[in-house]
Amino acid sequence: MRAAPPNQDETVFGRRAAPLRELAGLLIALALALIAVSRLGASPRGVLLYEDADSVLPALVAGSLRHGAAQDWALSPVLFGPELAVYLALSALGLGVGATLALNAVLNLLALYGAFRLVARVAGDRLPRAARIPAALAALAVAVLFILLETDASRDALEVVSLLATTTYYSATVIGTLLFCALAARTLTTPGRHGALAALGIIAVTCTASNPLFLAWAVAPVLAVMVLLLARRALTPLTVRRPVLVIAAGMLLGLALRIPLARFITADGSLYFRPAEALASAQYYGQLLAERAQDPGGALSLLALLALIGLNLIWSLRALREGWGAGAFLLTLGWLAPPALLLGFILLGTHAARYLAPLWFFPLLAVVLAPALLGRVRLPPRPRLLGAAAGILVLLAAGFSLPALVERVRTPHPDIGCVLDWAGAHGGTGAGEFWTVRAAKAYAEDPADFIQVGATWLPRPWLVNRSDYDGVEVSFLITPAWAAAPDIAGVHATRAAECGAYALWDLGATPIRFPAGTASR
């Protein structure tokens, strides 16, 4: 008797082809990431990626460690643990600051793809194996489209998807939030998944310890959806009990880990939350939305966001009717979390566009789960088609994106390069304010060659190594090009050079001295 032909799902799209599918998906994700990072770097918003005073923090840490300085950092309530770990690992490649930041941005987008890939896997049998990678890629492609629509140079603009590419605008918290939600869905709807429970706890500990904002972005929405689905009897107290205990334990352990790290935190977390300013906060975010809507790309982004939220709402109701637990949980997050977070941050009186980043990422859950709700996906006849598509996209990305990307990161921004060249020829140590000096400090061979000061030209230990100030003698100053001569008692500053956006002032025979312990706690 002739053997029956093998099932297509078991050969072409089953286990035998799994490595090929995963490699093809990863290559396409890499192509999308390269396109996004290259386009971002070429736009005015590229400053946030390569020269922004906040974004260069990991480069300052890497440079300080490289030169063996005493590590006495003054950080915000956000400790950037995962972000620093990734950047420090990449910096070991010796590619330079710009190239390392670009590589970090690409990895952040690949991590986003990984999070979407996990969401697709959590969908289970409702999402065919062959559709999971394309679904995750589709969600990544929408995120990249959002990035391509963001071009404002301001960190305060409501262009928050592109912040994922940076090192210090909570990229790890965004990825951790999506992973946390996917794992919560898995543990709630598939009991006995001990590995998923352990991973859920690890993410809760790590993200809470690094950034307490995780509690608002991830823990609160997940618990709220649990309560809602319990009320709808889509979940039972028995299935909820163990995940809730793991989440609570992880949250508490994460907060406890912050206690021995308190010496690095120089700002009171309560300064970020001022409920008395809720009305002003509502006006602030309303103005951001209005400004974003006036830009054609911004209007398209907002319309797409609203459409995705609507799809999450409609499909979550359908998933509830059909008894699809994981889908109901994730899709409910997709429509409930965005307005709830916006309202929550308004009530807390916050004033920061970056806090609203999840509003654009939660709705992308509908894109990942769409194949499970739109009917059976037609599969291509041969897996080679996937490999060919991936190869074409990679070649296109390499041909059109890589040259511009390489050119952008090969050397520092011309203005920064001018500052470094002048400082190298002049010798000594320079000083400048937070938004002026940090890019030069990051790209310098030794970050301690530039000192961060405040408006009164005294030390300002904020996101900087306090040991930089010990026994330093400042011989020149950096200011914006439009600034008047620094007014410092007993100091005579002569305008010595102009470097685009910067002016350099030689102090001559009147240097500024910072004795040891100047910036001690």
mmCIF file of N, CA, C and O in Angstrom, residues 54-62 65 71-88 167-173 204-214 253-269 272 354-355 438 462-464 466 521:
data_model
loop_
_atom_site.group_PDB
_atom_site.id
_atom_site.type_symbol
_atom_site.label_atom_id
_atom_site.label_comp_id
_atom_site.label_asym_id
_atom_site.label_seq_id
_atom_site.Cartn_x
_atom_site.Cartn_y
_atom_site.Cartn_z
ATOM 1 N N ASP A 54 19.822 62.841 27.808
ATOM 2 C CA ASP A 54 19.386 61.644 28.526
ATOM 3 C C ASP A 54 19.869 60.371 27.839
ATOM 4 O O ASP A 54 20.328 59.422 28.484
ATOM 5 N N SER A 55 19.756 60.331 26.512
ATOM 6 C CA SER A 55 20.060 59.105 25.769
ATOM 7 C C SER A 55 21.514 58.666 25.898
ATOM 8 O O SER A 55 21.822 57.478 25.760
ATOM 9 N N VAL A 56 22.420 59.605 26.139
ATOM 10 C CA VAL A 56 23.844 59.249 26.178
ATOM 11 C C VAL A 56 24.287 58.740 27.543
ATOM 12 O O VAL A 56 25.483 58.444 27.729
ATOM 13 N N LEU A 57 23.376 58.606 28.492
ATOM 14 C CA LEU A 57 23.767 58.124 29.824
ATOM 15 C C LEU A 57 24.549 56.811 29.770
ATOM 16 O O LEU A 57 25.605 56.694 30.412
ATOM 17 N N PRO A 58 24.100 55.781 29.032
ATOM 18 C CA PRO A 58 24.896 54.540 29.014
ATOM 19 C C PRO A 58 26.302 54.736 28.472
ATOM 20 O O PRO A 58 27.237 54.072 28.917
ATOM 21 N N ALA A 59 26.457 55.650 27.501
ATOM 22 C CA ALA A 59 27.803 55.925 26.983
ATOM 23 C C ALA A 59 28.677 56.553 28.056
ATOM 24 O O ALA A 59 29.889 56.276 28.138
ATOM 25 N N LEU A 60 28.091 57.390 28.911
ATOM 26 C CA LEU A 60 28.850 57.985 30.010
ATOM 27 C C LEU A 60 29.276 56.918 31.008
ATOM 28 O O LEU A 60 30.410 56.928 31.508
ATOM 29 N N VAL A 61 28.376 55.990 31.292
ATOM 30 C CA VAL A 61 28.714 54.911 32.226
ATOM 31 C C VAL A 61 29.823 54.040 31.641
ATOM 32 O O VAL A 61 30.803 53.699 32.324
ATOM 33 N N ALA A 62 29.681 53.692 30.349
ATOM 34 C CA ALA A 62 30.697 52.849 29.713
ATOM 35 C C ALA A 62 32.057 53.538 29.703
ATOM 36 O O ALA A 62 33.090 52.907 29.995
ATOM 37 N N LEU A 65 33.564 53.566 33.264
ATOM 38 C CA LEU A 65 34.100 52.250 33.629
ATOM 39 C C LEU A 65 35.378 51.958 32.875
ATOM 40 O O LEU A 65 36.336 51.394 33.440
ATOM 41 N N GLN A 71 32.930 54.707 40.881
ATOM 42 C CA GLN A 71 31.541 54.736 40.429
ATOM 43 C C GLN A 71 30.627 55.247 41.552
ATOM 44 O O GLN A 71 30.309 54.525 42.491
ATOM 45 N N ASP A 72 30.224 56.503 41.425
ATOM 46 C CA ASP A 72 29.360 57.141 42.421
ATOM 47 C C ASP A 72 28.278 57.921 41.668
ATOM 48 O O ASP A 72 28.291 59.147 41.635
ATOM 49 N N TRP A 73 27.348 57.197 41.084
ATOM 50 C CA TRP A 73 26.398 57.797 40.153
ATOM 51 C C TRP A 73 25.206 58.424 40.848
ATOM 52 O O TRP A 73 24.707 57.903 41.850
ATOM 53 N N ALA A 74 24.786 59.556 40.304
ATOM 54 C CA ALA A 74 23.565 60.228 40.757
ATOM 55 C C ALA A 74 22.501 59.985 39.698
ATOM 56 O O ALA A 74 22.574 60.547 38.601
ATOM 57 N N LEU A 75 21.531 59.133 40.008
ATOM 58 C CA LEU A 75 20.530 58.737 39.035
ATOM 59 C C LEU A 75 19.140 59.211 39.448
ATOM 60 O O LEU A 75 18.920 59.648 40.578
ATOM 61 N N SER A 76 18.219 59.093 38.526
ATOM 62 C CA SER A 76 16.822 59.416 38.800
ATOM 63 C C SER A 76 16.166 58.198 39.441
ATOM 64 O O SER A 76 16.817 57.160 39.629
ATOM 65 N N PRO A 77 14.868 58.257 39.780
ATOM 66 C CA PRO A 77 14.197 57.056 40.290
ATOM 67 C C PRO A 77 14.225 55.891 39.311
ATOM 68 O O PRO A 77 14.043 54.746 39.706
ATOM 69 N N VAL A 78 14.452 56.172 38.032
ATOM 70 C CA VAL A 78 14.640 55.113 37.045
ATOM 71 C C VAL A 78 16.125 54.775 36.993
ATOM 72 O O VAL A 78 16.961 55.649 36.745
ATOM 73 N N LEU A 79 16.442 53.508 37.226
ATOM 74 C CA LEU A 79 17.844 53.097 37.311
ATOM 75 C C LEU A 79 18.401 52.548 35.999
ATOM 76 O O LEU A 79 19.599 52.326 35.891
ATOM 77 N N PHE A 80 17.541 52.294 35.028
ATOM 78 C CA PHE A 80 17.956 51.850 33.689
ATOM 79 C C PHE A 80 18.828 50.595 33.733
ATOM 80 O O PHE A 80 19.779 50.465 32.963
ATOM 81 N N GLY A 81 18.483 49.672 34.619
ATOM 82 C CA GLY A 81 19.288 48.461 34.757
ATOM 83 C C GLY A 81 19.419 47.652 33.475
ATOM 84 O O GLY A 81 20.546 47.421 32.994
ATOM 85 N N PRO A 82 18.302 47.191 32.866
ATOM 86 C CA PRO A 82 18.423 46.405 31.627
ATOM 87 C C PRO A 82 19.054 47.201 30.491
ATOM 88 O O PRO A 82 19.853 46.662 29.714
ATOM 89 N N GLU A 83 18.700 48.489 30.382
ATOM 90 C CA GLU A 83 19.254 49.313 29.293
ATOM 91 C C GLU A 83 20.773 49.431 29.422
ATOM 92 O O GLU A 83 21.498 49.320 28.431
ATOM 93 N N LEU A 84 21.246 49.659 30.647
ATOM 94 C CA LEU A 84 22.695 49.772 30.853
ATOM 95 C C LEU A 84 23.395 48.444 30.577
ATOM 96 O O LEU A 84 24.480 48.418 29.984
ATOM 97 N N ALA A 85 22.780 47.347 30.983
ATOM 98 C CA ALA A 85 23.395 46.035 30.757
ATOM 99 C C ALA A 85 23.562 45.764 29.267
ATOM 100 O O ALA A 85 24.621 45.282 28.822
ATOM 101 N N VAL A 86 22.543 46.079 28.474
ATOM 102 C CA VAL A 86 22.619 45.847 27.028
ATOM 103 C C VAL A 86 23.680 46.744 26.407
ATOM 104 O O VAL A 86 24.518 46.284 25.613
ATOM 105 N N TYR A 87 23.669 48.030 26.756
ATOM 106 C CA TYR A 87 24.635 48.948 26.139
ATOM 107 C C TYR A 87 26.066 48.568 26.521
ATOM 108 O O TYR A 87 26.971 48.593 25.667
ATOM 109 N N LEU A 88 26.300 48.232 27.780
ATOM 110 C CA LEU A 88 27.658 47.882 28.206
ATOM 111 C C LEU A 88 28.151 46.633 27.481
ATOM 112 O O LEU A 88 29.331 46.537 27.118
ATOM 113 N N THR A 167 18.124 54.654 24.422
ATOM 114 C CA THR A 167 18.619 53.825 25.530
ATOM 115 C C THR A 167 17.991 54.179 26.873
ATOM 116 O O THR A 167 18.037 53.360 27.793
ATOM 117 N N THR A 168 17.426 55.369 27.024
ATOM 118 C CA THR A 168 16.989 55.787 28.354
ATOM 119 C C THR A 168 15.568 56.325 28.404
ATOM 120 O O THR A 168 15.173 56.883 29.411
ATOM 121 N N TYR A 169 14.806 56.161 27.336
ATOM 122 C CA TYR A 169 13.413 56.590 27.385
ATOM 123 C C TYR A 169 12.498 55.384 27.560
ATOM 124 O O TYR A 169 11.510 55.218 26.859
ATOM 125 N N TYR A 170 12.912 54.510 28.496
ATOM 126 C CA TYR A 170 12.090 53.413 28.992
ATOM 127 C C TYR A 170 11.866 52.302 27.970
ATOM 128 O O TYR A 170 10.832 51.625 27.991
ATOM 129 N N SER A 171 12.822 52.077 27.083
ATOM 130 C CA SER A 171 12.662 51.014 26.091
ATOM 131 C C SER A 171 12.522 49.648 26.753
ATOM 132 O O SER A 171 11.683 48.836 26.343
ATOM 133 N N ALA A 172 13.329 49.382 27.767
ATOM 134 C CA ALA A 172 13.245 48.084 28.437
ATOM 135 C C ALA A 172 11.914 47.905 29.140
ATOM 136 O O ALA A 172 11.380 46.787 29.209
ATOM 137 N N THR A 173 11.341 48.983 29.648
ATOM 138 C CA THR A 173 10.053 48.891 30.329
ATOM 139 C C THR A 173 8.930 48.601 29.334
ATOM 140 O O THR A 173 7.987 47.863 29.642
ATOM 141 N N ALA A 204 8.688 40.806 36.510
ATOM 142 C CA ALA A 204 8.129 41.707 37.522
ATOM 143 C C ALA A 204 9.226 42.242 38.442
ATOM 144 O O ALA A 204 9.262 43.440 38.753
ATOM 145 N N VAL A 205 10.136 41.380 38.866
ATOM 146 C CA VAL A 205 11.229 41.800 39.745
ATOM 147 C C VAL A 205 12.160 42.774 39.026
ATOM 148 O O VAL A 205 12.466 43.865 39.533
ATOM 149 N N THR A 206 12.595 42.392 37.837
ATOM 150 C CA THR A 206 13.596 43.183 37.108
ATOM 151 C C THR A 206 13.059 44.558 36.739
ATOM 152 O O THR A 206 13.722 45.588 36.956
ATOM 153 N N CYS A 207 11.868 44.595 36.164
ATOM 154 C CA CYS A 207 11.318 45.874 35.689
ATOM 155 C C CYS A 207 10.931 46.780 36.853
ATOM 156 O O CYS A 207 11.126 47.998 36.779
ATOM 157 N N THR A 208 10.393 46.214 37.926
ATOM 158 C CA THR A 208 10.035 47.031 39.082
ATOM 159 C C THR A 208 11.279 47.625 39.731
ATOM 160 O O THR A 208 11.292 48.802 40.108
ATOM 161 N N ALA A 209 12.333 46.815 39.864
ATOM 162 C CA ALA A 209 13.566 47.312 40.468
ATOM 163 C C ALA A 209 14.186 48.428 39.630
ATOM 164 O O ALA A 209 14.715 49.400 40.165
ATOM 165 N N SER A 210 14.113 48.295 38.321
ATOM 166 C CA SER A 210 14.737 49.281 37.439
ATOM 167 C C SER A 210 13.878 50.515 37.248
ATOM 168 O O SER A 210 14.393 51.635 37.232
ATOM 169 N N ASN A 211 12.571 50.335 37.105
ATOM 170 C CA ASN A 211 11.681 51.446 36.768
ATOM 171 C C ASN A 211 10.302 51.223 37.389
ATOM 172 O O ASN A 211 9.497 50.458 36.845
ATOM 173 N N PRO A 212 9.989 51.872 38.501
ATOM 174 C CA PRO A 212 8.688 51.681 39.146
ATOM 175 C C PRO A 212 7.505 52.047 38.254
ATOM 176 O O PRO A 212 6.362 51.675 38.553
ATOM 177 N N LEU A 213 7.751 52.763 37.165
ATOM 178 C CA LEU A 213 6.685 53.068 36.219
ATOM 179 C C LEU A 213 6.066 51.789 35.667
ATOM 180 O O LEU A 213 4.912 51.787 35.209
ATOM 181 N N PHE A 214 6.805 50.695 35.735
ATOM 182 C CA PHE A 214 6.301 49.399 35.300
ATOM 183 C C PHE A 214 5.023 49.015 36.040
ATOM 184 O O PHE A 214 4.147 48.346 35.487
ATOM 185 N N LEU A 253 9.486 42.155 45.739
ATOM 186 C CA LEU A 253 10.926 41.891 45.706
ATOM 187 C C LEU A 253 11.639 42.961 44.889
ATOM 188 O O LEU A 253 12.733 43.424 45.261
ATOM 189 N N GLY A 254 11.035 43.384 43.785
ATOM 190 C CA GLY A 254 11.634 44.442 42.978
ATOM 191 C C GLY A 254 11.771 45.736 43.752
ATOM 192 O O GLY A 254 12.808 46.420 43.682
ATOM 193 N N LEU A 255 10.731 46.098 44.496
ATOM 194 C CA LEU A 255 10.798 47.304 45.324
ATOM 195 C C LEU A 255 11.838 47.156 46.427
ATOM 196 O O LEU A 255 12.545 48.114 46.765
ATOM 197 N N ALA A 256 11.950 45.949 46.985
ATOM 198 C CA ALA A 256 12.939 45.720 48.045
ATOM 199 C C ALA A 256 14.365 45.855 47.496
ATOM 200 O O ALA A 256 15.255 46.368 48.189
ATOM 201 N N LEU A 257 14.573 45.423 46.256
ATOM 202 C CA LEU A 257 15.909 45.525 45.664
ATOM 203 C C LEU A 257 16.338 46.981 45.463
ATOM 204 O O LEU A 257 17.528 47.279 45.366
ATOM 205 N N ARG A 258 15.381 47.878 45.403
ATOM 206 C CA ARG A 258 15.710 49.287 45.238
ATOM 207 C C ARG A 258 16.273 49.900 46.523
ATOM 208 O O ARG A 258 16.917 50.958 46.469
ATOM 209 N N ILE A 259 16.042 49.259 47.649
ATOM 210 C CA ILE A 259 16.500 49.822 48.922
ATOM 211 C C ILE A 259 18.022 49.925 48.968
ATOM 212 O O ILE A 259 18.568 51.003 49.265
ATOM 213 N N PRO A 260 18.775 48.854 48.678
ATOM 214 C CA PRO A 260 20.238 49.005 48.706
ATOM 215 C C PRO A 260 20.773 49.880 47.568
ATOM 216 O O PRO A 260 21.937 50.307 47.617
ATOM 217 N N LEU A 261 19.943 50.151 46.563
ATOM 218 C CA LEU A 261 20.359 51.011 45.451
ATOM 219 C C LEU A 261 19.977 52.472 45.675
ATOM 220 O O LEU A 261 20.213 53.309 44.808
ATOM 221 N N ALA A 262 19.400 52.744 46.836
ATOM 222 C CA ALA A 262 18.885 54.096 47.096
ATOM 223 C C ALA A 262 19.986 55.155 47.067
ATOM 224 O O ALA A 262 19.719 56.316 46.772
ATOM 225 N N ARG A 263 21.225 54.766 47.326
ATOM 226 C CA ARG A 263 22.312 55.752 47.342
ATOM 227 C C ARG A 263 22.571 56.342 45.960
ATOM 228 O O ARG A 263 23.188 57.397 45.834
ATOM 229 N N PHE A 264 22.114 55.646 44.918
ATOM 230 C CA PHE A 264 22.283 56.161 43.562
ATOM 231 C C PHE A 264 21.116 57.055 43.125
ATOM 232 O O PHE A 264 21.203 57.705 42.085
ATOM 233 N N ILE A 265 20.033 57.063 43.881
ATOM 234 C CA ILE A 265 18.830 57.800 43.487
ATOM 235 C C ILE A 265 18.862 59.173 44.141
ATOM 236 O O ILE A 265 18.851 59.291 45.371
ATOM 237 N N THR A 266 18.908 60.212 43.330
ATOM 238 C CA THR A 266 19.063 61.568 43.860
ATOM 239 C C THR A 266 17.781 62.396 43.763
ATOM 240 O O THR A 266 17.797 63.579 44.085
ATOM 241 N N ALA A 267 16.684 61.799 43.305
ATOM 242 C CA ALA A 267 15.416 62.536 43.205
ATOM 243 C C ALA A 267 14.327 61.756 43.909
ATOM 244 O O ALA A 267 14.274 60.521 43.830
ATOM 245 N N ASP A 268 13.478 62.460 44.591
ATOM 246 C CA ASP A 268 12.336 61.860 45.271
ATOM 247 C C ASP A 268 11.283 61.503 44.230
ATOM 248 O O ASP A 268 10.857 62.348 43.436
ATOM 249 N N GLY A 269 10.867 60.232 44.215
ATOM 250 C CA GLY A 269 9.873 59.798 43.244
ATOM 251 C C GLY A 269 8.571 60.576 43.313
ATOM 252 O O GLY A 269 7.853 60.705 42.316
ATOM 253 N N TYR A 272 7.539 63.326 40.798
ATOM 254 C CA TYR A 272 7.002 63.017 39.480
ATOM 255 C C TYR A 272 5.480 62.864 39.505
ATOM 256 O O TYR A 272 4.858 62.780 38.444
ATOM 257 N N ARG A 354 6.650 60.901 27.338
ATOM 258 C CA ARG A 354 7.172 59.535 27.334
ATOM 259 C C ARG A 354 6.351 58.588 28.198
ATOM 260 O O ARG A 354 6.395 57.373 27.995
ATOM 261 N N TYR A 355 5.612 59.129 29.170
ATOM 262 C CA TYR A 355 4.785 58.265 30.003
ATOM 263 C C TYR A 355 3.653 57.619 29.203
ATOM 264 O O TYR A 355 3.068 56.624 29.646
ATOM 265 N N ARG A 438 26.557 67.258 27.684
ATOM 266 C CA ARG A 438 26.564 65.802 27.818
ATOM 267 C C ARG A 438 26.911 65.060 26.527
ATOM 268 O O ARG A 438 27.504 63.978 26.564
ATOM 269 N N TRP A 462 23.417 65.097 38.329
ATOM 270 C CA TRP A 462 22.161 64.503 37.872
ATOM 271 C C TRP A 462 22.465 63.632 36.653
ATOM 272 O O TRP A 462 22.934 64.102 35.639
ATOM 273 N N LEU A 463 22.248 62.330 36.787
ATOM 274 C CA LEU A 463 22.571 61.355 35.748
ATOM 275 C C LEU A 463 24.049 61.450 35.357
ATOM 276 O O LEU A 463 24.407 61.417 34.173
ATOM 277 N N VAL A 464 24.876 61.577 36.363
ATOM 278 C CA VAL A 464 26.301 61.745 36.121
ATOM 279 C C VAL A 464 27.072 61.124 37.282
ATOM 280 O O VAL A 464 26.532 60.933 38.378
ATOM 281 N N ARG A 466 29.378 61.329 40.240
ATOM 282 C CA ARG A 466 29.776 62.394 41.158
ATOM 283 C C ARG A 466 31.292 62.469 41.347
ATOM 284 O O ARG A 466 31.827 63.513 41.715
ATOM 285 N N ARG A 521 27.266 63.381 48.526
ATOM 286 C CA ARG A 521 25.852 63.342 48.914
ATOM 287 C C ARG A 521 25.653 64.073 50.232
ATOM 288 O O ARG A 521 26.475 64.016 51.127
#
